[in-house]
CSV table of N, CA and C in Angstrom, one decimal:
chain,number,residue,atom,x,y,z
A,7,UNK,N,-103.1,166.1,-113.4
A,7,UNK,CA,-103.5,165.9,-112.0
A,7,UNK,C,-102.2,165.4,-111.3
A,8,UNK,N,-101.8,166.0,-110.1
A,8,UNK,CA,-100.6,165.6,-109.4
A,8,UNK,C,-100.8,164.2,-108.8
A,9,UNK,N,-99.7,163.5,-108.7
A,9,UNK,CA,-99.8,162.2,-108.0
A,9,UNK,C,-100.1,162.4,-106.5
A,10,UNK,N,-100.8,161.4,-106.0
A,10,UNK,CA,-101.2,161.4,-104.6
A,10,UNK,C,-100.5,160.3,-103.9
A,11,UNK,N,-99.6,160.6,-102.9
A,11,UNK,CA,-98.9,159.6,-102.1
A,11,UNK,C,-99.4,159.6,-100.7
A,12,UNK,N,-99.5,158.3,-100.2
A,12,UNK,CA,-100.0,158.1,-98.9
A,12,UNK,C,-98.9,157.5,-98.0
A,13,UNK,N,-98.5,158.2,-97.0
A,13,UNK,CA,-97.4,157.7,-96.2
A,13,UNK,C,-98.0,156.8,-95.0
A,14,UNK,N,-97.3,155.7,-94.7
A,14,UNK,CA,-97.7,154.8,-93.6
A,14,UNK,C,-96.7,154.9,-92.5
A,15,UNK,N,-97.2,154.9,-91.3
A,15,UNK,CA,-96.3,155.1,-90.1
A,15,UNK,C,-95.5,153.9,-89.6
A,16,UNK,N,-95.9,152.7,-90.0
A,16,UNK,CA,-95.3,151.5,-89.5
A,16,UNK,C,-93.9,151.3,-90.0
A,17,UNK,N,-93.0,150.8,-89.2
A,17,UNK,CA,-91.6,150.5,-89.6
A,17,UNK,C,-91.6,149.1,-90.3
A,18,UNK,N,-91.1,149.1,-91.5
A,18,UNK,CA,-90.9,147.9,-92.3
A,18,UNK,C,-89.5,147.6,-92.5
A,19,UNK,N,-89.1,146.4,-92.8
A,19,UNK,CA,-87.8,146.0,-93.1
A,19,UNK,C,-87.8,145.0,-94.3
A,20,UNK,N,-86.7,144.9,-94.9
A,20,UNK,CA,-86.5,143.8,-96.0
A,20,UNK,C,-85.6,142.8,-95.3
A,21,UNK,N,-86.2,141.6,-95.3
A,21,UNK,CA,-85.5,140.4,-94.7
A,21,UNK,C,-84.9,139.5,-95.8
A,22,UNK,N,-83.7,139.0,-95.6
A,22,UNK,CA,-83.1,138.2,-96.7
A,22,UNK,C,-83.0,136.7,-96.1
A,23,UNK,N,-83.6,135.8,-96.9
A,23,UNK,CA,-83.5,134.4,-96.6
A,23,UNK,C,-82.7,133.7,-97.7
A,24,UNK,N,-82.3,132.5,-97.5
A,24,UNK,CA,-81.6,131.7,-98.5
A,24,UNK,C,-82.5,131.4,-99.7
A,25,UNK,N,-81.9,131.1,-100.8
A,25,UNK,CA,-82.7,130.8,-102.0
A,25,UNK,C,-83.7,129.6,-101.7
A,26,UNK,N,-84.9,129.8,-102.0
A,26,UNK,CA,-85.9,128.7,-101.9
A,26,UNK,C,-86.5,128.6,-100.5
A,27,UNK,N,-86.0,129.4,-99.5
A,27,UNK,CA,-86.4,129.4,-98.1
A,27,UNK,C,-87.8,130.0,-98.0
A,28,UNK,N,-88.6,129.5,-97.1
A,28,UNK,CA,-89.9,130.1,-96.7
A,28,UNK,C,-89.8,130.8,-95.4
A,29,UNK,N,-90.4,131.9,-95.2
A,29,UNK,CA,-90.4,132.5,-93.8
A,29,UNK,C,-91.1,131.6,-92.9
A,30,UNK,N,-90.6,131.5,-91.7
A,30,UNK,CA,-91.3,130.7,-90.6
A,30,UNK,C,-91.9,131.6,-89.6
A,31,UNK,N,-92.4,132.8,-90.1
A,31,UNK,CA,-93.1,133.7,-89.2
A,31,UNK,C,-94.3,134.3,-90.0
A,32,UNK,N,-95.2,134.8,-89.3
A,32,UNK,CA,-96.4,135.5,-90.1
A,32,UNK,C,-95.9,136.9,-90.5
A,33,UNK,N,-95.5,136.9,-91.8
A,33,UNK,CA,-95.0,138.2,-92.4
A,33,UNK,C,-96.1,139.0,-93.1
A,34,UNK,N,-97.3,138.6,-93.0
A,34,UNK,CA,-98.4,139.3,-93.7
A,34,UNK,C,-99.1,140.5,-93.1
A,35,UNK,N,-99.0,140.7,-91.8
A,35,UNK,CA,-99.7,141.9,-91.2
A,35,UNK,C,-99.1,143.2,-91.7
A,36,UNK,N,-99.8,144.3,-91.5
A,36,UNK,CA,-99.2,145.6,-91.8
A,36,UNK,C,-99.8,146.2,-93.0
A,37,UNK,N,-99.3,147.4,-93.4
A,37,UNK,CA,-99.9,148.1,-94.6
A,37,UNK,C,-99.4,147.5,-95.9
A,38,UNK,N,-98.2,146.9,-95.8
A,38,UNK,CA,-97.7,146.3,-97.0
A,38,UNK,C,-96.8,145.1,-96.6
A,39,UNK,N,-96.9,144.0,-97.4
A,39,UNK,CA,-96.0,142.9,-97.2
A,39,UNK,C,-95.8,142.3,-98.6
A,40,UNK,N,-94.6,141.8,-98.8
A,40,UNK,CA,-94.3,141.2,-100.1
A,40,UNK,C,-93.2,140.1,-99.9
A,41,UNK,N,-93.4,139.0,-100.7
A,41,UNK,CA,-92.4,138.0,-100.8
A,41,UNK,C,-91.9,137.9,-102.2
A,42,UNK,N,-90.6,137.9,-102.4
A,42,UNK,CA,-90.0,137.8,-103.7
A,42,UNK,C,-88.9,136.8,-103.7
A,43,UNK,N,-88.9,136.0,-104.8
A,43,UNK,CA,-87.9,135.0,-105.0
A,43,UNK,C,-87.1,135.1,-106.2
A,44,UNK,N,-85.8,134.8,-106.1
A,44,UNK,CA,-84.9,134.7,-107.3
A,44,UNK,C,-84.1,133.4,-107.1
A,45,UNK,N,-83.3,133.0,-108.1
A,45,UNK,CA,-82.5,131.8,-107.8
A,45,UNK,C,-81.5,132.0,-106.7
A,46,UNK,N,-81.1,133.3,-106.4
A,46,UNK,CA,-80.1,133.5,-105.4
A,46,UNK,C,-80.7,133.7,-104.0
A,47,UNK,N,-81.9,134.1,-103.8
A,47,UNK,CA,-82.4,134.5,-102.5
A,47,UNK,C,-84.0,134.5,-102.5
A,48,UNK,N,-84.5,134.6,-101.2
A,48,UNK,CA,-85.9,134.9,-101.0
A,48,UNK,C,-85.8,136.2,-100.1
A,49,UNK,N,-86.6,137.2,-100.5
A,49,UNK,CA,-86.7,138.5,-99.8
A,49,UNK,C,-88.1,138.7,-99.3
A,50,UNK,N,-88.2,139.2,-98.1
A,50,UNK,CA,-89.5,139.4,-97.5
A,50,UNK,C,-89.6,140.9,-97.0
A,51,UNK,N,-90.6,141.6,-97.4
A,51,UNK,CA,-90.8,143.0,-96.9
A,51,UNK,C,-92.0,142.8,-95.9
A,52,UNK,N,-91.7,143.2,-94.7
A,52,UNK,CA,-92.8,143.1,-93.7
A,52,UNK,C,-92.5,144.0,-92.5
A,53,UNK,N,-93.4,144.0,-91.6
A,53,UNK,CA,-93.3,144.8,-90.4
A,53,UNK,C,-92.0,144.4,-89.6
A,54,UNK,N,-91.3,145.4,-89.1
A,54,UNK,CA,-90.0,145.1,-88.5
A,54,UNK,C,-90.2,144.2,-87.2
A,55,UNK,N,-91.3,144.4,-86.5
A,55,UNK,CA,-91.4,143.7,-85.2
A,55,UNK,C,-91.9,142.2,-85.4
A,56,UNK,N,-92.1,141.7,-86.6
A,56,UNK,CA,-92.5,140.3,-86.8
A,56,UNK,C,-91.3,139.4,-87.2
A,57,UNK,N,-90.2,140.0,-87.5
A,57,UNK,CA,-89.0,139.2,-88.0
A,57,UNK,C,-88.3,138.6,-86.8
A,58,UNK,N,-88.0,137.3,-86.8
A,58,UNK,CA,-87.3,136.7,-85.7
A,58,UNK,C,-85.9,137.2,-85.6
A,59,UNK,N,-85.4,137.2,-84.4
A,59,UNK,CA,-84.0,137.5,-84.2
A,59,UNK,C,-83.1,136.6,-85.0
A,60,UNK,N,-82.0,137.2,-85.5
A,60,UNK,CA,-81.0,136.4,-86.3
A,60,UNK,C,-81.2,136.4,-87.8
A,61,UNK,N,-82.4,136.9,-88.2
A,61,UNK,CA,-82.6,137.1,-89.7
A,61,UNK,C,-82.0,138.4,-90.2
A,62,UNK,N,-81.3,138.3,-91.3
A,62,UNK,CA,-80.6,139.4,-91.9
A,62,UNK,C,-81.7,140.4,-92.4
A,63,UNK,N,-81.7,141.7,-91.9
A,63,UNK,CA,-82.6,142.6,-92.4
A,63,UNK,C,-81.9,144.0,-92.7
A,64,UNK,N,-82.6,144.7,-93.5
A,64,UNK,CA,-82.2,146.1,-93.8
A,64,UNK,C,-83.4,147.0,-93.5
A,65,UNK,N,-83.2,148.1,-92.9
A,65,UNK,CA,-84.3,149.0,-92.6
A,65,UNK,C,-84.0,149.6,-91.2
A,66,UNK,N,-85.0,150.3,-90.7
A,66,UNK,CA,-86.4,150.3,-91.0
A,66,UNK,C,-86.7,151.3,-92.2
A,67,UNK,N,-87.8,151.0,-92.9
A,67,UNK,CA,-88.3,151.8,-93.9
A,67,UNK,C,-89.7,152.3,-93.6
A,68,UNK,N,-90.2,153.3,-94.3
A,68,UNK,CA,-91.6,153.7,-94.2
A,68,UNK,C,-92.2,153.5,-95.6
A,69,UNK,N,-93.3,152.9,-95.6
A,69,UNK,CA,-94.0,152.6,-96.9
A,69,UNK,C,-94.8,153.9,-97.3
A,70,UNK,N,-94.7,154.2,-98.6
A,70,UNK,CA,-95.4,155.2,-99.3
A,70,UNK,C,-96.2,154.6,-100.4
A,71,UNK,N,-97.5,154.7,-100.4
A,71,UNK,CA,-98.4,154.1,-101.3
A,71,UNK,C,-98.8,155.2,-102.3
A,72,UNK,N,-98.8,154.8,-103.6
A,72,UNK,CA,-99.3,155.7,-104.6
A,72,UNK,C,-100.8,155.4,-104.7
A,73,UNK,N,-101.6,156.5,-104.5
A,73,UNK,CA,-103.1,156.3,-104.6
A,73,UNK,C,-103.4,155.7,-105.9
A,74,UNK,N,-104.2,154.7,-105.9
A,74,UNK,CA,-104.5,153.9,-107.1
A,74,UNK,C,-106.0,153.6,-107.2
A,75,UNK,N,-106.3,152.7,-108.1
A,75,UNK,CA,-105.5,151.9,-108.9
A,75,UNK,C,-104.9,152.7,-110.0
A,76,UNK,N,-103.7,152.3,-110.5
A,76,UNK,CA,-103.0,152.9,-111.6
A,76,UNK,C,-103.2,152.0,-112.8
A,77,UNK,N,-103.3,152.6,-113.9
A,77,UNK,CA,-103.5,151.9,-115.2
A,77,UNK,C,-102.1,151.2,-115.6
A,78,UNK,N,-102.2,150.1,-116.1
A,78,UNK,CA,-100.9,149.4,-116.5
A,78,UNK,C,-100.2,150.1,-117.6
A,79,UNK,N,-100.8,151.0,-118.4
A,79,UNK,CA,-100.2,151.7,-119.4
A,79,UNK,C,-99.8,153.1,-118.9
A,80,UNK,N,-99.9,153.4,-117.6
A,80,UNK,CA,-99.4,154.7,-117.1
A,80,UNK,C,-97.9,154.9,-117.3
A,81,UNK,N,-97.5,156.0,-117.8
A,81,UNK,CA,-96.1,156.3,-118.1
A,81,UNK,C,-95.6,157.4,-117.2
A,82,UNK,N,-94.4,157.2,-116.6
A,82,UNK,CA,-93.7,158.2,-115.9
A,82,UNK,C,-94.1,158.3,-114.4
A,83,UNK,N,-94.8,157.4,-113.9
A,83,UNK,CA,-95.2,157.5,-112.5
A,83,UNK,C,-94.0,157.4,-111.6
A,84,UNK,N,-93.1,156.4,-111.8
A,84,UNK,CA,-91.9,156.3,-111.0
A,84,UNK,C,-91.0,157.5,-111.2
A,85,UNK,N,-90.8,157.9,-112.4
A,85,UNK,CA,-90.0,159.1,-112.7
A,85,UNK,C,-90.4,160.3,-111.9
A,86,UNK,N,-91.7,160.5,-111.9
A,86,UNK,CA,-92.3,161.7,-111.1
A,86,UNK,C,-92.0,161.6,-109.6
A,87,UNK,N,-92.0,160.4,-109.1
A,87,UNK,CA,-91.8,160.1,-107.7
A,87,UNK,C,-90.3,160.2,-107.3
A,88,UNK,N,-89.4,159.5,-108.2
A,88,UNK,CA,-88.0,159.3,-107.8
A,88,UNK,C,-87.2,160.5,-108.2
A,89,UNK,N,-87.4,161.2,-109.3
A,89,UNK,CA,-86.6,162.3,-109.8
A,89,UNK,C,-86.3,163.4,-108.7
A,90,UNK,N,-87.4,163.8,-108.0
A,90,UNK,CA,-87.1,164.9,-107.0
A,90,UNK,C,-86.2,164.4,-105.8
A,91,UNK,N,-86.2,163.1,-105.6
A,91,UNK,CA,-85.4,162.5,-104.5
A,91,UNK,C,-83.9,162.5,-104.7
A,92,UNK,N,-83.5,162.5,-106.0
A,92,UNK,CA,-82.1,162.3,-106.4
A,92,UNK,C,-81.3,163.5,-105.8
A,93,UNK,N,-81.6,164.8,-106.0
A,93,UNK,CA,-80.8,165.8,-105.5
A,93,UNK,C,-80.8,165.8,-103.9
A,94,UNK,N,-81.8,165.2,-103.3
A,94,UNK,CA,-81.9,165.2,-101.9
A,94,UNK,C,-81.0,164.0,-101.3
A,95,UNK,N,-80.5,163.2,-102.2
A,95,UNK,CA,-79.7,162.0,-101.8
A,95,UNK,C,-80.5,160.9,-101.1
A,96,UNK,N,-81.8,160.8,-101.4
A,96,UNK,CA,-82.6,159.8,-100.7
A,96,UNK,C,-82.7,158.5,-101.7
A,97,UNK,N,-82.2,157.4,-101.2
A,97,UNK,CA,-82.3,156.2,-101.9
A,97,UNK,C,-83.5,155.4,-101.4
A,98,UNK,N,-84.3,154.8,-102.3
A,98,UNK,CA,-85.5,154.1,-102.0
A,98,UNK,C,-85.5,152.8,-102.7
A,99,UNK,N,-86.5,152.0,-102.2
A,99,UNK,CA,-86.8,150.7,-102.9
A,99,UNK,C,-88.2,150.9,-103.5
A,100,UNK,N,-88.4,150.5,-104.7
A,100,UNK,CA,-89.7,150.6,-105.3
A,100,UNK,C,-90.3,149.2,-105.6
A,101,UNK,N,-91.6,149.0,-105.3
A,101,UNK,CA,-92.2,147.8,-105.6
A,101,UNK,C,-93.6,148.1,-106.2
A,102,UNK,N,-94.1,147.1,-106.9
A,102,UNK,CA,-95.4,147.3,-107.5
A,102,UNK,C,-96.3,146.1,-107.1
A,103,UNK,N,-97.6,146.4,-107.0
A,103,UNK,CA,-98.7,145.4,-106.9
A,103,UNK,C,-99.5,145.5,-108.1
A,104,UNK,N,-100.6,144.8,-108.2
A,104,UNK,CA,-101.5,144.8,-109.4
A,104,UNK,C,-102.1,146.2,-109.5
A,105,UNK,N,-102.5,146.8,-108.4
A,105,UNK,CA,-103.2,148.1,-108.4
A,105,UNK,C,-102.4,149.3,-108.4
A,106,UNK,N,-101.2,149.2,-107.7
A,106,UNK,CA,-100.5,150.5,-107.5
A,106,UNK,C,-99.0,150.2,-107.3
A,107,UNK,N,-98.3,151.3,-107.0
A,107,UNK,CA,-96.8,151.2,-106.7
A,107,UNK,C,-96.6,151.6,-105.2
A,108,UNK,N,-95.5,151.1,-104.7
A,108,UNK,CA,-95.1,151.4,-103.3
A,108,UNK,C,-93.7,151.8,-103.3
A,109,UNK,N,-93.3,152.8,-102.5
A,109,UNK,CA,-92.0,153.2,-102.3
A,109,UNK,C,-91.6,153.0,-100.9
A,110,UNK,N,-90.4,152.3,-100.6
A,110,UNK,CA,-89.9,152.2,-99.3
A,110,UNK,C,-88.8,153.2,-99.1
A,111,UNK,N,-89.1,154.2,-98.1
A,111,UNK,CA,-88.1,155.3,-97.9
A,111,UNK,C,-87.5,155.0,-96.5
A,112,UNK,N,-86.1,155.1,-96.4
A,112,UNK,CA,-85.5,154.9,-95.1
A,112,UNK,C,-86.2,155.8,-94.1
A,113,UNK,N,-86.5,155.2,-92.9
A,113,UNK,CA,-87.2,156.0,-91.9
A,113,UNK,C,-86.6,157.3,-91.6
A,114,UNK,N,-85.3,157.4,-91.6
A,114,UNK,CA,-84.6,158.7,-91.3
A,114,UNK,C,-84.8,159.7,-92.3
A,115,UNK,N,-85.2,159.3,-93.5
A,115,UNK,CA,-85.4,160.3,-94.6
A,115,UNK,C,-86.8,160.6,-95.0
A,116,UNK,N,-87.8,160.1,-94.3
A,116,UNK,CA,-89.1,160.3,-94.7
A,116,UNK,C,-89.6,161.7,-94.7
A,117,UNK,N,-89.2,162.5,-93.6
A,117,UNK,CA,-89.6,163.9,-93.5
A,117,UNK,C,-89.0,164.7,-94.7
A,118,UNK,N,-87.8,164.5,-95.0
A,118,UNK,CA,-87.2,165.2,-96.2
A,118,UNK,C,-87.9,164.8,-97.5
A,119,UNK,N,-88.1,163.5,-97.7
A,119,UNK,CA,-88.8,163.0,-98.9
A,119,UNK,C,-90.2,163.7,-99.0
A,120,UNK,N,-90.9,163.7,-97.9
A,120,UNK,CA,-92.3,164.4,-98.0
A,120,UNK,C,-92.1,165.8,-98.4
A,121,UNK,N,-91.2,166.5,-97.8
A,121,UNK,CA,-91.0,168.0,-98.1
A,121,UNK,C,-90.6,168.1,-99.6
A,122,UNK,N,-89.7,167.3,-100.1
A,122,UNK,CA,-89.3,167.3,-101.5
A,122,UNK,C,-90.4,167.1,-102.4
A,123,UNK,N,-91.2,166.0,-102.1
A,123,UNK,CA,-92.4,165.7,-102.9
A,123,UNK,C,-93.4,166.9,-102.9
A,124,UNK,N,-93.7,167.5,-101.8
A,124,UNK,CA,-94.6,168.6,-101.7
A,124,UNK,C,-94.1,169.7,-102.6
A,125,UNK,N,-92.8,170.0,-102.5
A,125,UNK,CA,-92.2,171.1,-103.3
A,125,UNK,C,-92.4,170.8,-104.8
A,126,UNK,N,-92.3,169.5,-105.2
A,126,UNK,CA,-92.5,169.1,-106.6
A,126,UNK,C,-93.9,169.0,-107.0
A,127,UNK,N,-94.9,169.3,-106.1
A,127,UNK,CA,-96.3,169.4,-106.5
A,127,UNK,C,-97.1,168.1,-106.2
A,128,UNK,N,-96.5,167.1,-105.6
A,128,UNK,CA,-97.2,165.9,-105.3
A,128,UNK,C,-98.1,166.1,-104.0
A,129,UNK,N,-99.1,165.4,-103.9
A,129,UNK,CA,-100.0,165.5,-102.8
A,129,UNK,C,-99.6,164.4,-101.8
A,130,UNK,N,-99.3,164.7,-100.5
A,130,UNK,CA,-98.9,163.8,-99.5
A,130,UNK,C,-99.9,163.7,-98.4
A,131,UNK,N,-100.4,162.5,-98.1
A,131,UNK,CA,-101.4,162.3,-97.1
A,131,UNK,C,-100.9,161.2,-96.1
A,132,UNK,N,-100.7,161.6,-94.8
A,132,UNK,CA,-100.4,160.5,-93.9
A,132,UNK,C,-101.6,159.6,-93.6
A,133,UNK,N,-101.3,158.3,-93.4
A,133,UNK,CA,-102.4,157.4,-93.1
A,133,UNK,C,-102.3,157.1,-91.6
A,134,UNK,N,-103.4,156.4,-91.1
A,134,UNK,CA,-103.5,156.0,-89.7
A,134,UNK,C,-102.7,154.7,-89.5
A,135,UNK,N,-102.1,154.6,-88.3
A,135,UNK,CA,-101.4,153.4,-88.0
A,135,UNK,C,-102.4,152.2,-88.1
A,136,UNK,N,-101.9,151.2,-88.9
A,136,UNK,CA,-102.8,150.0,-89.1
A,136,UNK,C,-102.6,148.9,-88.0
A,137,UNK,N,-101.5,148.9,-87.3
A,137,UNK,CA,-101.2,147.9,-86.4
A,137,UNK,C,-100.9,146.5,-87.0
A,138,UNK,N,-100.8,145.5,-86.2
A,138,UNK,CA,-100.4,144.2,-86.6
A,138,UNK,C,-101.5,143.5,-87.4
A,139,UNK,N,-102.8,143.9,-87.2
A,139,UNK,CA,-103.9,143.3,-87.9
A,139,UNK,C,-103.9,143.6,-89.4
A,140,UNK,N,-103.3,144.7,-89.8
A,140,UNK,CA,-103.3,145.1,-91.2
A,140,UNK,C,-104.6,145.8,-91.6
A,141,UNK,N,-105.5,146.0,-90.6
A,141,UNK,CA,-106.8,146.7,-91.0
A,141,UNK,C,-106.8,148.1,-90.5
């Protein structure tokens, strides 16, 4: 059965904060949000329009959700998604949640990524704009 990817229309960014810092804004709305920490930094993936001015960001990206839930012992999911993007020169960020995987595609490359995935046999479904409420 081919993988089913769901594209989200909202613009997301990755924001970089200093190590141990907490975001001082509501970063949780939208189709996907994530906070990651390492000894060197705190990174926040969130809607572009909620990040305060002056915060270092990269993006915008479009979120692509793998229809799930995925089993923890599933093998080759990321390879099936990422391999077709290499010849197209599309660099992405991949993140996982308990239930599924998410791919952040640069906004300028989402149309090409969708075409490449369709050609590779993946199912692509656009989702409805969720807005700031996340619903």
